[in-house]
Amino acid sequence: MADDTTYMARALELAAKGRGRTSPNPMVGCVVVRNGGIVAEGYHEAAGGPHAEVNALRTAGDVTDATVYVSLEPCCYHGKTPPCVDLLKEKRPKRVVAAMDDPNPRVAGQGIAALREAGVDVSVGILEREARKLNEAFIKYVTTGLPFVIAKVGMSLDGKIATRTGHSKWVTSEESRLKVHELRDAVDAILVGSRTVMLDNPSLTTRLPDRPGKDPVRVILDSEDYLDTRGRIFDNESTAPTWIAVAETRDIPEADEVLTVGARESGLDLAELMRHLGQREIVSVLIEGGGTTHASAFEAGVVDKVMFFIAPKIVGGREAISAVEGLGVELMTDAIELTDMTATPVGPDLLIEAYVKK
């Protein structure tokens, strides 16, 4: 069991190398072990490319006396590539160890069953919790058709994201801002409100110091025709598209796509918008908007996870902008509850991560 844990941890480490590149597929890593040593490794590098098992087994040689560790149940259907179960049945390893069942309804245990029917010893559940966390966005998307939504906030200790004059550069540290760019590199889309675009004039691109970053799709909420399309988000060298969500269909030549969604009292219907994004294979969304956008997202019930970067600063002021605005709840018993909260130092700041209790 100790060896199983060690080798599965390596498979998960390999899987994470595909972060931000495999969507709408999961991140998967594979390790082949023979005689107590690793003889081959592989991971799913990009959507449409070979799966982890293929990348590992192509250099593994004879595996009839080997154990194959894979961070997700091998697939058993023809997609853009052949099913990995067929390859494993052909190679006939002595044992296959999977961290978890594939939640995809097209697999859902069928890959494991097929291997067992072929006489392969299969174990499931090694480091399952870690495997599920790694692919939390894929799991939600493949089971609901909806993207996994992260609400990201950079705020002072007293919950302010800008002063009473709207000044916000910079609330958090350089280290926290780098972490945000790593988040952008990992997600499929960034969501902001038109007010944020007008006040901050962001490019919403990914800038990493040590490697090229992947720019996510930029989604702008513009419920009241407030947006000026002369900003940097419309005038940069990024190949990532910019989509604008509106309440009433209108022509916006600068947008790559205009998404018409229903309106709520607090703005656009973000639940409907998430359905639109899911249909476009957007698996994960990072909300980087202001207090109004975050309030709308929480009111619509679309947020799955929060990532609040808290700077050791006090801003104060009744008119300073808060992280989550809107009307808020009337009773403390109606507050949105969070679970599995962790706190991690990021430079001088503190990153609070938690999940919205459903």
GROMACS .gro file of C-alpha atoms in nm, residues 23-234:
model
  212
   23SER     CA    1  -0.990   2.110  -2.115
   24PRO     CA    2  -1.256   1.985  -2.169
   25ASN     CA    3  -1.074   1.663  -2.082
   26PRO     CA    4  -0.940   1.580  -1.736
   27MET     CA    5  -0.577   1.596  -1.625
   28VAL     CA    6  -0.439   1.242  -1.611
   29GLY     CA    7  -0.099   1.100  -1.525
   30CYS     CA    8   0.032   0.745  -1.569
   31VAL     CA    9   0.330   0.558  -1.418
   32VAL     CA   10   0.448   0.209  -1.516
   33VAL     CA   11   0.636   0.017  -1.244
   34ARG     CA   12   0.832  -0.305  -1.284
   35ASN     CA   13   1.045  -0.479  -1.019
   36GLY     CA   14   1.004  -0.193  -0.776
   37GLY     CA   15   1.113   0.081  -1.014
   38ILE     CA   16   0.951   0.324  -1.258
   39VAL     CA   17   1.014   0.220  -1.619
   40ALA     CA   18   0.787   0.468  -1.799
   41GLU     CA   19   0.578   0.778  -1.735
   42GLY     CA   20   0.333   0.991  -1.926
   43TYR     CA   21   0.054   1.242  -1.890
   44HIS     CA   22  -0.225   1.390  -2.099
   45GLU     CA   23  -0.051   1.696  -2.240
   46ALA     CA   24  -0.327   1.863  -2.440
   47ALA     CA   25  -0.687   1.812  -2.547
   48GLY     CA   26  -0.701   1.605  -2.865
   49GLY     CA   27  -0.357   1.454  -2.804
   50PRO     CA   28  -0.262   1.108  -2.677
   51HIS     CA   29  -0.389   1.013  -2.333
   52ALA     CA   30  -0.160   0.952  -2.037
   53GLU     CA   31  -0.165   0.573  -2.074
   54VAL     CA   32  -0.061   0.595  -2.438
   55ASN     CA   33   0.226   0.830  -2.361
   56ALA     CA   34   0.352   0.602  -2.086
   57LEU     CA   35   0.305   0.262  -2.249
   58ARG     CA   36   0.467   0.360  -2.581
   59THR     CA   37   0.809   0.342  -2.412
   60ALA     CA   38   0.739   0.084  -2.139
   61GLY     CA   39   0.817  -0.231  -2.337
   62ASP     CA   40   0.674  -0.559  -2.206
   63VAL     CA   41   0.439  -0.482  -1.916
   64THR     CA   42   0.296  -0.826  -1.847
   65ASP     CA   43   0.479  -0.830  -1.514
   66ALA     CA   44   0.430  -0.458  -1.442
   67THR     CA   45   0.182  -0.240  -1.254
   68VAL     CA   46   0.026   0.059  -1.429
   69TYR     CA   47  -0.074   0.350  -1.204
   70VAL     CA   48  -0.319   0.596  -1.353
   71SER     CA   49  -0.482   0.892  -1.179
   72LEU     CA   50  -0.821   0.833  -1.343
   73GLU     CA   51  -1.005   0.525  -1.464
   74PRO     CA   52  -0.897   0.445  -1.823
   75CYS     CA   53  -1.150   0.552  -2.085
   76CYS     CA   54  -1.351   0.291  -2.274
   77TYR     CA   55  -1.504   0.484  -2.565
   78HIS     CA   56  -1.384   0.632  -2.893
   79GLY     CA   57  -1.347   1.010  -2.870
   80LYS     CA   58  -1.076   1.202  -3.051
   81THR     CA   59  -0.844   0.914  -2.962
   82PRO     CA   60  -0.901   0.538  -2.922
   83PRO     CA   61  -1.004   0.400  -2.581
   84CYS     CA   62  -0.716   0.342  -2.340
   85VAL     CA   63  -0.886   0.027  -2.209
   86ASP     CA   64  -0.823  -0.142  -2.543
   87LEU     CA   65  -0.453  -0.060  -2.525
   88LEU     CA   66  -0.428  -0.193  -2.170
   89LYS     CA   67  -0.612  -0.512  -2.266
   90GLU     CA   68  -0.365  -0.555  -2.550
   91LYS     CA   69  -0.060  -0.492  -2.329
   92ARG     CA   70  -0.204  -0.700  -2.041
   93PRO     CA   71  -0.020  -0.555  -1.741
   94LYS     CA   72  -0.021  -0.766  -1.427
   95ARG     CA   73  -0.209  -0.495  -1.238
   96VAL     CA   74  -0.375  -0.157  -1.292
   97VAL     CA   75  -0.419   0.089  -1.004
   98ALA     CA   76  -0.659   0.382  -1.057
   99ALA     CA   77  -0.701   0.671  -0.815
  100MET     CA   78  -1.074   0.707  -0.889
  101ASP     CA   79  -1.359   0.606  -1.115
  102ASP     CA   80  -1.416   0.834  -1.414
  103PRO     CA   81  -1.734   1.038  -1.337
  104ASN     CA   82  -1.800   1.074  -1.709
  105PRO     CA   83  -2.129   0.886  -1.769
  106ARG     CA   84  -1.972   0.737  -2.081
  107VAL     CA   85  -1.718   0.559  -1.860
  108ALA     CA   86  -1.843   0.545  -1.498
  109GLY     CA   87  -1.678   0.217  -1.401
  110GLN     CA   88  -1.707   0.048  -1.739
  111GLY     CA   89  -1.335   0.081  -1.806
  112ILE     CA   90  -1.247  -0.091  -1.480
  113ALA     CA   91  -1.508  -0.362  -1.541
  114ALA     CA   92  -1.366  -0.429  -1.890
  115LEU     CA   93  -1.014  -0.470  -1.754
  116ARG     CA   94  -1.130  -0.709  -1.485
  117GLU     CA   95  -1.323  -0.912  -1.739
  118ALA     CA   96  -1.000  -0.937  -1.939
  119GLY     CA   97  -0.826  -1.086  -1.636
  120VAL     CA   98  -0.635  -0.776  -1.521
  121ASP     CA   99  -0.613  -0.717  -1.146
  122VAL     CA  100  -0.754  -0.368  -1.079
  123SER     CA  101  -0.743  -0.160  -0.761
  124VAL     CA  102  -0.931   0.170  -0.722
  125GLY     CA  103  -0.921   0.444  -0.461
  126ILE     CA  104  -0.553   0.515  -0.395
  127LEU     CA  105  -0.525   0.891  -0.323
  128GLU     CA  106  -0.881   0.936  -0.445
  129ARG     CA  107  -0.937   1.258  -0.250
  130GLU     CA  108  -0.630   1.418  -0.407
  131ALA     CA  109  -0.734   1.295  -0.751
  132ARG     CA  110  -1.081   1.441  -0.715
  133LYS     CA  111  -0.944   1.778  -0.603
  134LEU     CA  112  -0.706   1.789  -0.900
  135ASN     CA  113  -0.995   1.742  -1.142
  136GLU     CA  114  -1.269   1.919  -0.945
  137ALA     CA  115  -1.357   2.139  -1.243
  138PHE     CA  116  -1.381   1.845  -1.483
  139ILE     CA  117  -1.592   1.647  -1.236
  140LYS     CA  118  -1.851   1.923  -1.207
  141TYR     CA  119  -1.857   1.989  -1.580
  142VAL     CA  120  -1.887   1.628  -1.692
  143THR     CA  121  -2.166   1.553  -1.442
  144THR     CA  122  -2.370   1.874  -1.478
  145GLY     CA  123  -2.267   2.040  -1.805
  146LEU     CA  124  -2.183   2.353  -1.606
  147PRO     CA  125  -1.844   2.516  -1.547
  148PHE     CA  126  -1.668   2.513  -1.211
  149VAL     CA  127  -1.670   2.872  -1.086
  150ILE     CA  128  -1.403   3.033  -0.866
  151ALA     CA  129  -1.465   3.371  -0.704
  152LYS     CA  130  -1.126   3.544  -0.670
  153VAL     CA  131  -1.086   3.853  -0.457
  154GLY     CA  132  -0.787   4.062  -0.356
  155MET     CA  133  -0.885   4.262  -0.049
  156SER     CA  134  -0.763   4.437   0.263
  157LEU     CA  135  -0.805   4.281   0.605
  158ASP     CA  136  -1.127   4.479   0.651
  159GLY     CA  137  -1.273   4.347   0.325
  160LYS     CA  138  -1.212   4.640   0.089
  161ILE     CA  139  -1.106   4.596  -0.273
  162ALA     CA  140  -1.067   4.969  -0.341
  163THR     CA  141  -1.071   5.297  -0.152
  164ARG     CA  142  -1.365   5.538  -0.145
  165THR     CA  143  -1.215   5.707  -0.455
  166GLY     CA  144  -1.196   5.375  -0.642
  167HIS     CA  145  -0.817   5.346  -0.616
  168SER     CA  146  -0.713   4.979  -0.612
  169LYS     CA  147  -0.352   4.948  -0.731
  170TRP     CA  148  -0.236   4.756  -0.554
  171VAL     CA  149  -0.438   4.598  -0.274
  172THR     CA  150  -0.235   4.277  -0.262
  173SER     CA  151   0.130   4.189  -0.308
  174GLU     CA  152   0.331   4.103  -0.616
  175GLU     CA  153   0.337   3.741  -0.500
  176SER     CA  154  -0.043   3.728  -0.489
  177ARG     CA  155  -0.070   3.887  -0.831
  178LEU     CA  156   0.163   3.622  -0.971
  179LYS     CA  157  -0.060   3.355  -0.816
  180VAL     CA  158  -0.357   3.510  -0.996
  181HIS     CA  159  -0.175   3.488  -1.329
  182GLU     CA  160  -0.112   3.120  -1.257
  183LEU     CA  161  -0.485   3.084  -1.200
  184ARG     CA  162  -0.558   3.254  -1.531
  185ASP     CA  163  -0.320   3.010  -1.698
  186ALA     CA  164  -0.522   2.720  -1.554
  187VAL     CA  165  -0.883   2.823  -1.623
  188ASP     CA  166  -1.087   2.837  -1.942
  189ALA     CA  167  -1.245   3.179  -1.889
  190ILE     CA  168  -1.222   3.500  -1.683
  191LEU     CA  169  -1.544   3.680  -1.595
  192VAL     CA  170  -1.559   4.052  -1.513
  193GLY     CA  171  -1.818   4.325  -1.516
  194SER     CA  172  -1.812   4.618  -1.758
  195ARG     CA  173  -1.753   4.856  -1.465
  196THR     CA  174  -1.425   4.679  -1.388
  197VAL     CA  175  -1.323   4.709  -1.752
  198MET     CA  176  -1.404   5.080  -1.754
  199LEU     CA  177  -1.235   5.165  -1.424
  200ASP     CA  178  -0.926   4.943  -1.440
  201ASN     CA  179  -0.881   4.905  -1.818
  202PRO     CA  180  -0.736   4.553  -1.780
  203SER     CA  181  -0.601   4.333  -2.057
  204LEU     CA  182  -0.702   4.012  -1.870
  205THR     CA  183  -0.411   3.823  -2.021
  206THR     CA  184  -0.176   3.577  -1.852
  207ARG     CA  185   0.175   3.698  -1.779
  208LEU     CA  186   0.418   3.449  -1.625
  209PRO     CA  187   0.786   3.525  -1.563
  210ASP     CA  188   0.925   3.181  -1.647
  211ARG     CA  189   0.710   3.042  -1.927
  212PRO     CA  190   0.448   3.140  -2.185
  213GLY     CA  191   0.101   3.165  -2.039
  214LYS     CA  192  -0.235   3.066  -2.183
  215ASP     CA  193  -0.487   3.346  -2.208
  216PRO     CA  194  -0.837   3.237  -2.114
  217VAL     CA  195  -1.155   3.349  -2.285
  218ARG     CA  196  -1.251   3.695  -2.154
  219VAL     CA  197  -1.622   3.722  -2.063
  220ILE     CA  198  -1.758   4.069  -1.987
  221LEU     CA  199  -2.095   4.136  -1.826
  222ASP     CA  200  -2.264   4.443  -1.975
  223SER     CA  201  -2.624   4.454  -1.865
  224GLU     CA  202  -2.678   4.828  -1.921
  225ASP     CA  203  -2.482   4.907  -2.240
  226TYR     CA  204  -2.215   5.066  -2.021
  227LEU     CA  205  -1.908   4.923  -2.190
  228ASP     CA  206  -1.664   5.135  -2.388
  229THR     CA  207  -1.494   4.901  -2.635
  230ARG     CA  208  -1.179   5.112  -2.671
  231GLY     CA  209  -1.011   4.946  -2.373
  232ARG     CA  210  -0.701   4.726  -2.366
  233ILE     CA  211  -0.907   4.411  -2.351
  234PHE     CA  212  -1.007   4.479  -2.713
   0.00000   0.00000   0.00000
